[in-house]
PDB file of C-alpha atoms in Angstrom:
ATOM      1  CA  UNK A   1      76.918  56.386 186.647  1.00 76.00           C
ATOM      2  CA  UNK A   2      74.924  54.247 184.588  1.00 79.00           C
ATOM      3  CA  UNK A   3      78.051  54.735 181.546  1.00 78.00           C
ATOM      4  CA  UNK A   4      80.218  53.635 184.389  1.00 82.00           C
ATOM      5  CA  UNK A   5      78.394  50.837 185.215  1.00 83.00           C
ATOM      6  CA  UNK A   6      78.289  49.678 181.509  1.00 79.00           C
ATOM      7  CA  UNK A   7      81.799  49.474 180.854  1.00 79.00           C
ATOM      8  CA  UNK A   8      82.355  47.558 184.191  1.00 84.00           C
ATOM      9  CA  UNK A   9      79.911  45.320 182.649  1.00 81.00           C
ATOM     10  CA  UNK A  10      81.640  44.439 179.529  1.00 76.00           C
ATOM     11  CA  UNK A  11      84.700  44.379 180.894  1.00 82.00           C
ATOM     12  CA  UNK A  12      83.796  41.607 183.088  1.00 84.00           C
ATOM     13  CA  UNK A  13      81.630  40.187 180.241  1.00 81.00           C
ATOM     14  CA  UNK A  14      78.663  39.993 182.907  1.00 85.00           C
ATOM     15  CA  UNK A  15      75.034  39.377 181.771  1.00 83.00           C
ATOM     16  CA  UNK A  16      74.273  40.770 178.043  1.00 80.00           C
ATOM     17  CA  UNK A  17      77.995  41.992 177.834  1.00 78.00           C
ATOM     18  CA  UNK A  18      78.789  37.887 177.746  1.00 79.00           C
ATOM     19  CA  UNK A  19      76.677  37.129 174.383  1.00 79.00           C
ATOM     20  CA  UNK A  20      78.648  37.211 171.346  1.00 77.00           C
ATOM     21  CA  UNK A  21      75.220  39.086 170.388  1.00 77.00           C
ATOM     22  CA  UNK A  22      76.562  42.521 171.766  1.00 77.00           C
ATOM     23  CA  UNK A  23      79.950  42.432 171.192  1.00 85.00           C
ATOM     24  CA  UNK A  24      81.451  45.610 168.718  1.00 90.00           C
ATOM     25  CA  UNK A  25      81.333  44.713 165.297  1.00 93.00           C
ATOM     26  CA  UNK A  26      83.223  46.909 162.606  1.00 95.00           C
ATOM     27  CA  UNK A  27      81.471  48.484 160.589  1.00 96.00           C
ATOM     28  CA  UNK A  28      83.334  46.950 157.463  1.00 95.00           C
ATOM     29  CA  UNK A  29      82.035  43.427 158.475  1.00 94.00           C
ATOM     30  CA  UNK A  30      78.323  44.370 157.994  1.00 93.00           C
ATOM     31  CA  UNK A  31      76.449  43.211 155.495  1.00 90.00           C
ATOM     32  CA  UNK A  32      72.620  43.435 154.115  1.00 88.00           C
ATOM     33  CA  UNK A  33      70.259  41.711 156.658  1.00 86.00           C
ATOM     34  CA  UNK A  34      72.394  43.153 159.399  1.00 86.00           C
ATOM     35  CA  UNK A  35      69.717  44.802 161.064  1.00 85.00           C
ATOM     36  CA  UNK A  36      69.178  44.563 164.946  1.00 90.00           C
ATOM     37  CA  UNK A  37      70.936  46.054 167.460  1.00 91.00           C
ATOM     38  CA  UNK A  38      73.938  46.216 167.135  1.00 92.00           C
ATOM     39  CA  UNK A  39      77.406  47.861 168.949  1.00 93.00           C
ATOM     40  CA  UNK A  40      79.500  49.395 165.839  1.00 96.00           C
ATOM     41  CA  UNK A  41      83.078  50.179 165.405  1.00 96.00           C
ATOM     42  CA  UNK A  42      84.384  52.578 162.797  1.00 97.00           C
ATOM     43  CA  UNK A  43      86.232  54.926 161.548  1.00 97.00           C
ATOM     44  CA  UNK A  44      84.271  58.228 159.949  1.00 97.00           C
ATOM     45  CA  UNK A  45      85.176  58.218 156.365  1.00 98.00           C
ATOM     46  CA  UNK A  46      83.277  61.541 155.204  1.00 97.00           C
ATOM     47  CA  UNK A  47      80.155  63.689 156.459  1.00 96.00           C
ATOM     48  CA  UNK A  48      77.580  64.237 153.715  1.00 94.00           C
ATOM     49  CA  UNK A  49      74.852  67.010 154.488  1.00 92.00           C
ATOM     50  CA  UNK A  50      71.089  66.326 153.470  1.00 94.00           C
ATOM     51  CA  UNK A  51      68.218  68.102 153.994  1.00 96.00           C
ATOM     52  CA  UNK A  52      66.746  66.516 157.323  1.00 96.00           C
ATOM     53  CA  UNK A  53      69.850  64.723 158.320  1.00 97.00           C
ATOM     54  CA  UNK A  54      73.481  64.519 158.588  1.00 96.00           C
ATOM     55  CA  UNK A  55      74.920  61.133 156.673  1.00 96.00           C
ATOM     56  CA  UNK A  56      78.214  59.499 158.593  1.00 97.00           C
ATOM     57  CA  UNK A  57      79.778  57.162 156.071  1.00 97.00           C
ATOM     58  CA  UNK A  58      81.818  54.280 158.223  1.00 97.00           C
ATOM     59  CA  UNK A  59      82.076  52.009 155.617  1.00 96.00           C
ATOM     60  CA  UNK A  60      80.634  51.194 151.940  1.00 93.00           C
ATOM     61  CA  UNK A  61      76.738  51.284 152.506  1.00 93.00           C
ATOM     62  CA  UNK A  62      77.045  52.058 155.941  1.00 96.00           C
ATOM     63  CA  UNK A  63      75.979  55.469 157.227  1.00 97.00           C
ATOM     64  CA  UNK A  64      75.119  57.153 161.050  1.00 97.00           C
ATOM     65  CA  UNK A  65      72.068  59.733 160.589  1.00 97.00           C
ATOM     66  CA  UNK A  66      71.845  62.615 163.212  1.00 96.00           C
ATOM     67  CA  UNK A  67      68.671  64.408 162.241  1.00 96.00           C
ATOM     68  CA  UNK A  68      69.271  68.288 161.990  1.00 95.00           C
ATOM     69  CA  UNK A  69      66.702  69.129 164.387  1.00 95.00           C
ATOM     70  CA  UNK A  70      68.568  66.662 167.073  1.00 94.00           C
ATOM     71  CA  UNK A  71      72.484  68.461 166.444  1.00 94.00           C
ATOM     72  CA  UNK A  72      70.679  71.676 167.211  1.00 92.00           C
ATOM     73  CA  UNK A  73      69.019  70.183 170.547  1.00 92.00           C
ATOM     74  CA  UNK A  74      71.570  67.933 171.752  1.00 92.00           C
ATOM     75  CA  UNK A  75      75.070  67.763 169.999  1.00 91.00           C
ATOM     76  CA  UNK A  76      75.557  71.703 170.034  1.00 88.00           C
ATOM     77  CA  UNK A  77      75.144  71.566 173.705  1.00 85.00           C
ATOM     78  CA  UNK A  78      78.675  69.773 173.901  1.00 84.00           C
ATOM     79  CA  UNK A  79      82.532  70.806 173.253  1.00 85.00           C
ATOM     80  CA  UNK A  80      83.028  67.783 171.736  1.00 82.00           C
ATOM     81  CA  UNK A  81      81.072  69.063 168.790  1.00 86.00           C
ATOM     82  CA  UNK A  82      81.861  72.732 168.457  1.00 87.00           C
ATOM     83  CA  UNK A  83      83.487  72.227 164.831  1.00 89.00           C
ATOM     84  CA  UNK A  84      80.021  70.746 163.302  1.00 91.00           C
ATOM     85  CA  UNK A  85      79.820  67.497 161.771  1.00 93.00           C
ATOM     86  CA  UNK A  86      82.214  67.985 159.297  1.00 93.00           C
ATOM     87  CA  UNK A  87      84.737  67.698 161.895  1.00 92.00           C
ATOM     88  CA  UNK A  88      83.928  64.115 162.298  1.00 94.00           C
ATOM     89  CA  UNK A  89      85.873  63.051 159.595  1.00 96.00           C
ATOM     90  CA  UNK A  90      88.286  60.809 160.849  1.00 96.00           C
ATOM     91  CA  UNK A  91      87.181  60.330 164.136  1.00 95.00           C
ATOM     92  CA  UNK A  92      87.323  56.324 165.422  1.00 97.00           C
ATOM     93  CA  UNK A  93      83.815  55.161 167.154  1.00 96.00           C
ATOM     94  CA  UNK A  94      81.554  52.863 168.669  1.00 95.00           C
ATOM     95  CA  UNK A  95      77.426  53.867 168.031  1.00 96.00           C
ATOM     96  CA  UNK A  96      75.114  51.585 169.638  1.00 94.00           C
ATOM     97  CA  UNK A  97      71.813  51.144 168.223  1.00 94.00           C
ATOM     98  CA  UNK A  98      68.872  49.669 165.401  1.00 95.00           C
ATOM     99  CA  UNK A  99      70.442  49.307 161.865  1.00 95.00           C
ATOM    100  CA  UNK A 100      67.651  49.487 159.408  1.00 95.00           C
ATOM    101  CA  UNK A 101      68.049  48.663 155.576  1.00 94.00           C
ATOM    102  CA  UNK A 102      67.461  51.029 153.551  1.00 92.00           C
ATOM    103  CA  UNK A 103      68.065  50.993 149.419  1.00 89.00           C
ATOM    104  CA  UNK A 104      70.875  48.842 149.929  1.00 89.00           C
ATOM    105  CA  UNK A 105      72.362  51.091 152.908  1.00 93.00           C
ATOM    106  CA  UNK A 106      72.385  49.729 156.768  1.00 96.00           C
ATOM    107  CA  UNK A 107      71.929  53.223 158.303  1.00 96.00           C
ATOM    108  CA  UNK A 108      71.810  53.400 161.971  1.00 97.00           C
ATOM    109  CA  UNK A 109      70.191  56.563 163.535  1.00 97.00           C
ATOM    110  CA  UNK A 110      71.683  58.346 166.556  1.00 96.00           C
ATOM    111  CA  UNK A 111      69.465  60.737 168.071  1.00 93.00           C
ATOM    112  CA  UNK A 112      71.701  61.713 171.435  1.00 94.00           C
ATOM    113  CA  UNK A 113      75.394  61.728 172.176  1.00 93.00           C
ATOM    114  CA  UNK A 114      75.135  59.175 174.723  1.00 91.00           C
ATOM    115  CA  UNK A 115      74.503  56.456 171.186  1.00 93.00           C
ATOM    116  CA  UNK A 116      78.076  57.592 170.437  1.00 94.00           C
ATOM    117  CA  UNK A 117      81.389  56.857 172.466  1.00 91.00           C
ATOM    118  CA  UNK A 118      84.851  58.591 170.958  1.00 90.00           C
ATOM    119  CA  UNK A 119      87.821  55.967 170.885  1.00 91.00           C
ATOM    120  CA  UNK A 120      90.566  58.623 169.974  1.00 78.00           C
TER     121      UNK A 120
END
């Protein structure tokens, strides 16, 4: 309901949804000191695997991080995700959420699906 509720929101650009603030922004248009919260559009270029975390690349120093210990918990649970995060590749998105800077990288950390929406 509350999803719902959201997207009636923004379509009829009603309280937050009307500040320029919130609006997507590609991933490609970010740049360092980009940090807040932001609403990001991309495209997943390639999945790299680390040793706490799975890395998302969207766009040149711009990366999603899904902990390991939250895919097991939440991301597993779903269809959606059955092929692992490899199968991301090449999957359009929106991830809402706190970009942080981080040696040069904006990374933005998704720790539940509901930070994600699927635009294919």
């Amino acid at each position: 309901k509350l999803a719902a509720a959201e997207t009636e929101a923004r379509r009829a650009r009603r309280g937050v949804w009307s500040e320029a603030a919130y609006a997507p922004v590609a991933a490609e248009r970010l740049r360092p000191g980009s940090g807040g919260f932001h609403l990001v559009t991309a495209t997943v270029r390639a999945v790299r695997p680390g040793d706490r975390n799975h890395y998302l690349e969207l766009a040149p120093r711009v990366v999603l991080i899904i902990p390991h210990e939250h895919w097991k918990q939440y991301f597993m649970r779903e269809e959606f995700y059955a092929g692992g995060p490899a199968a991301l590749t090449g999957k359009r998105l929106e991830a809402r959420g706190w970009l942080s800077e981080r040696d040069g990288e904006l990374r933005l950390r998704v720790g539940h699906p509901a930070m994600l929406t699927w635009l294919d």
